[in-house]
Tab-separated table of C-alpha atoms in Angstrom:
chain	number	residue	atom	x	y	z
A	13	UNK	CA	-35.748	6.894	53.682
A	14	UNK	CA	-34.094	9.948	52.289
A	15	UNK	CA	-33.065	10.119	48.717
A	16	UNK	CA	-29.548	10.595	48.394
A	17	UNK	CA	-28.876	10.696	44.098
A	18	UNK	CA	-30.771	9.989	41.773
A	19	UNK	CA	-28.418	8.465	38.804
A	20	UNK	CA	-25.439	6.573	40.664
A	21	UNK	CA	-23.048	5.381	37.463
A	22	UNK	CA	-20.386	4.423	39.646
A	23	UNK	CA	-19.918	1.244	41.538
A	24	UNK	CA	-19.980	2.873	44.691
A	25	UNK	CA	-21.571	6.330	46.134
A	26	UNK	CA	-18.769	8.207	48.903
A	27	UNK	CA	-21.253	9.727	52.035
A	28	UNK	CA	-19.178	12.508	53.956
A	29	UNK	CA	-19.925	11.833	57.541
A	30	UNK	CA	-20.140	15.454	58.589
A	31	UNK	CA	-22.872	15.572	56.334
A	32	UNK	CA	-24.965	13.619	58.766
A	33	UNK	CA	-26.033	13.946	62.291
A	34	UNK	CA	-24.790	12.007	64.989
A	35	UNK	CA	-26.574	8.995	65.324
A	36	UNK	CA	-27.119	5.646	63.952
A	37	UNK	CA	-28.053	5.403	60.179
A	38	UNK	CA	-28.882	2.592	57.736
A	39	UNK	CA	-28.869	3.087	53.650
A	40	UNK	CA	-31.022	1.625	51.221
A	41	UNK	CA	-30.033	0.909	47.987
A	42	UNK	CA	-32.618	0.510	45.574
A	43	UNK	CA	-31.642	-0.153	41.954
A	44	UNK	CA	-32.969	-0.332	38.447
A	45	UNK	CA	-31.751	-1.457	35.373
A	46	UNK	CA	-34.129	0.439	32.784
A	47	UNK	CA	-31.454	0.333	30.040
A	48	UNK	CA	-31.222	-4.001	29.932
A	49	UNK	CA	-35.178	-4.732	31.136
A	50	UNK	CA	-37.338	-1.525	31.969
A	51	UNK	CA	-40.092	-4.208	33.252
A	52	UNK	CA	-38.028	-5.460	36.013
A	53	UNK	CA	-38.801	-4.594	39.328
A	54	UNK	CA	-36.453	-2.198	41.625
A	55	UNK	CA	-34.451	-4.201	43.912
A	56	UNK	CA	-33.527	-3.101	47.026
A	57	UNK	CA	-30.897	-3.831	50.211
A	58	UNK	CA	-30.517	-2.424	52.847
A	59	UNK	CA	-27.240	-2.073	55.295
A	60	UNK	CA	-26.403	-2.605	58.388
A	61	UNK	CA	-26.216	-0.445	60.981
A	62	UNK	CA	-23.780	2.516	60.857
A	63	UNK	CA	-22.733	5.085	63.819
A	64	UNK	CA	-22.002	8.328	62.582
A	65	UNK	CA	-20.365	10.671	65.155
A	66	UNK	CA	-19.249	14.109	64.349
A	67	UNK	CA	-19.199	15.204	68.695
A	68	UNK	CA	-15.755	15.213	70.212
A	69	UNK	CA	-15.343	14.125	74.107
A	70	UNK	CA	-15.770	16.769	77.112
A	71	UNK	CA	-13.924	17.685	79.767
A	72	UNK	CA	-15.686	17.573	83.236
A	73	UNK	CA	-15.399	17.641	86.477
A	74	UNK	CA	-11.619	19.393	86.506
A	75	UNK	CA	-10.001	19.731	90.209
A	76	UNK	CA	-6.776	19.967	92.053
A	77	UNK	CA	-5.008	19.351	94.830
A	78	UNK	CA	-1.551	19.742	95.877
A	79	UNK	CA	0.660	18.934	92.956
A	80	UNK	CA	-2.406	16.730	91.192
A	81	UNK	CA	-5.032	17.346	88.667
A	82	UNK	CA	-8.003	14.866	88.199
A	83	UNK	CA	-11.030	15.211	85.385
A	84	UNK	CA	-13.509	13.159	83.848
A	85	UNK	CA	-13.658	12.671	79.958
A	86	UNK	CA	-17.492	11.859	78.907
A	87	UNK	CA	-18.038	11.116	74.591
A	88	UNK	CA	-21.667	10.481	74.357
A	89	UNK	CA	-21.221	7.874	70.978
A	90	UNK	CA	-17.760	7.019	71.012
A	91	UNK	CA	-14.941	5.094	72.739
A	92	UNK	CA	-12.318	7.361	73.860
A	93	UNK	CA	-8.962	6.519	72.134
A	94	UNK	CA	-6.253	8.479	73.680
A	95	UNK	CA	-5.791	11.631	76.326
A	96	UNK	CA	-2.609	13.883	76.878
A	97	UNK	CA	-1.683	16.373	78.444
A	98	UNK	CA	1.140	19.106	77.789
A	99	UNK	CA	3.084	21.828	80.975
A	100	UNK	CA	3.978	24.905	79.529
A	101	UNK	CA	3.388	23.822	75.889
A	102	UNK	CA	6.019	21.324	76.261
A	103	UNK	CA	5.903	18.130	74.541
A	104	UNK	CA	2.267	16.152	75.069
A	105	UNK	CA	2.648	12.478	77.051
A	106	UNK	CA	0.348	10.187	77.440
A	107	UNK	CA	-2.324	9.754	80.191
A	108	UNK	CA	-3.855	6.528	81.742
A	109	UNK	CA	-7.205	6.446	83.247
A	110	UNK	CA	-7.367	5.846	86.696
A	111	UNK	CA	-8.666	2.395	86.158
A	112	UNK	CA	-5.631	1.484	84.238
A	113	UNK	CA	-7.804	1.101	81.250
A	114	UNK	CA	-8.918	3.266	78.352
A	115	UNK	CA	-11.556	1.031	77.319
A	116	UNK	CA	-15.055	2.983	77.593
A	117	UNK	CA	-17.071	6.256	76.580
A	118	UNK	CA	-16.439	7.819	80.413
A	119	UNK	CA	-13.290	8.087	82.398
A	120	UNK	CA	-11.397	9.384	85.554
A	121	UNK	CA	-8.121	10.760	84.942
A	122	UNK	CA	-5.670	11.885	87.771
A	123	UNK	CA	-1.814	13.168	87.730
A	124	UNK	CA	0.792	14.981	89.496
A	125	UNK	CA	1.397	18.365	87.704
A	126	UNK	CA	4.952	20.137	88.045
A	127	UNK	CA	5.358	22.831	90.551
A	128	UNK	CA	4.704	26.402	88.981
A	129	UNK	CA	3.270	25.136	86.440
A	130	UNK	CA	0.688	28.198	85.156
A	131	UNK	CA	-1.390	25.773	82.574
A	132	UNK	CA	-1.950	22.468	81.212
A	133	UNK	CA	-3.279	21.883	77.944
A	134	UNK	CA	-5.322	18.514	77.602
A	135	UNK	CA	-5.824	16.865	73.920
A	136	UNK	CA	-8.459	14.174	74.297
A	137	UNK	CA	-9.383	12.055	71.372
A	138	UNK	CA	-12.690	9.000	70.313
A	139	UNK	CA	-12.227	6.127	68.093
A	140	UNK	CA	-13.789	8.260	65.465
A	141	UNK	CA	-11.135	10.607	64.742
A	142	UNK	CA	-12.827	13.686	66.516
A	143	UNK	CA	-10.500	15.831	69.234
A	144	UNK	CA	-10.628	18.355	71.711
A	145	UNK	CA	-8.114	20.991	73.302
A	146	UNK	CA	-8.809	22.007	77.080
A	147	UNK	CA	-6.560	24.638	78.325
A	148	UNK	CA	-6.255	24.968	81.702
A	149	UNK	CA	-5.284	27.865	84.035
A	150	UNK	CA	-4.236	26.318	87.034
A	151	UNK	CA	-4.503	28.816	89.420
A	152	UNK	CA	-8.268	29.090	88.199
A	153	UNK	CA	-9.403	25.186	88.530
A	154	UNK	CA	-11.284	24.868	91.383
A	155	UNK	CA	-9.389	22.731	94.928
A	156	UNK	CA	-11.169	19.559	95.851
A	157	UNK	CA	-10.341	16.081	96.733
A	158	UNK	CA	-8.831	14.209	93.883
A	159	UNK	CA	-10.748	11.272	94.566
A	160	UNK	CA	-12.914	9.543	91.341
A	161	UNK	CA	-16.462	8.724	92.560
């Protein structure tokens, strides 16, 4: 266990997440009341478990085709929450996984992309709050077959 503080007065102690490495984490409380009986043991309680994640999601796996981009978003901890994309720095909308469903840590995205369009700026987002920008030069993203494996 690592000590945290010494002489909590409060009925609670605030942890900053950042402050910890990804992972998951359990606290121990241990407590003594020297002031009412300095004879009584410390008691202690420990928490359940608690997933700290301070990574945002990645982009992999970009390609195009005629008129569509595909990609992959991976987040090693974390469910992803939403992706969007923006043409032009126009307005971001929405995107929906191939399958349909956002609903996991790793998924294939695929859309049709205006003509001319020079970039597209991704925003890609985990149930924890942490985000990622991914712009996008189309001329420089690689051709392939849109196809998710």
């Amino acid at each position: 266990w690592r000590e945290l503080n010494l002489k909590l007065r409060g009925k609670y102690q605030v942890i900053k997440k950042t402050a910890l490495p990804d992972g998951d984490w359990q606290f121990q409380l241990s407590a003594l009341d020297r002031f009412v009986d300095p004879e009584k043991p410390t008691d202690a309680m420990v928490s359940k478990r608690v997933t700290v994640d301070n990574t945002p999601p990645e982009v992999f796996e970009v390609k195009r085709a005629t008129g569509v981009l595909s990609f992959r978003v991976v987040d090693e901890r974390s469910p992803l929450q939403r992706v969007e994309w923006s043409a032009n720095l126009e307005e971001f909308k929405p995107l929906t996984p191939v399958d349909g469903l956002l609903d996991s840590r790793d998924e294939l995205f695929s859309f049709s992309i205006p003509a001319k369009t020079p970039f597209i700026i991704l925003h890609v987002f985990d149930d924890q709050g942490n985000d990622v920008f991914a712009t996008l030069r189309v001329e420089e993203i690689p051709r392939g077959e849109n196809r998710p494996r």
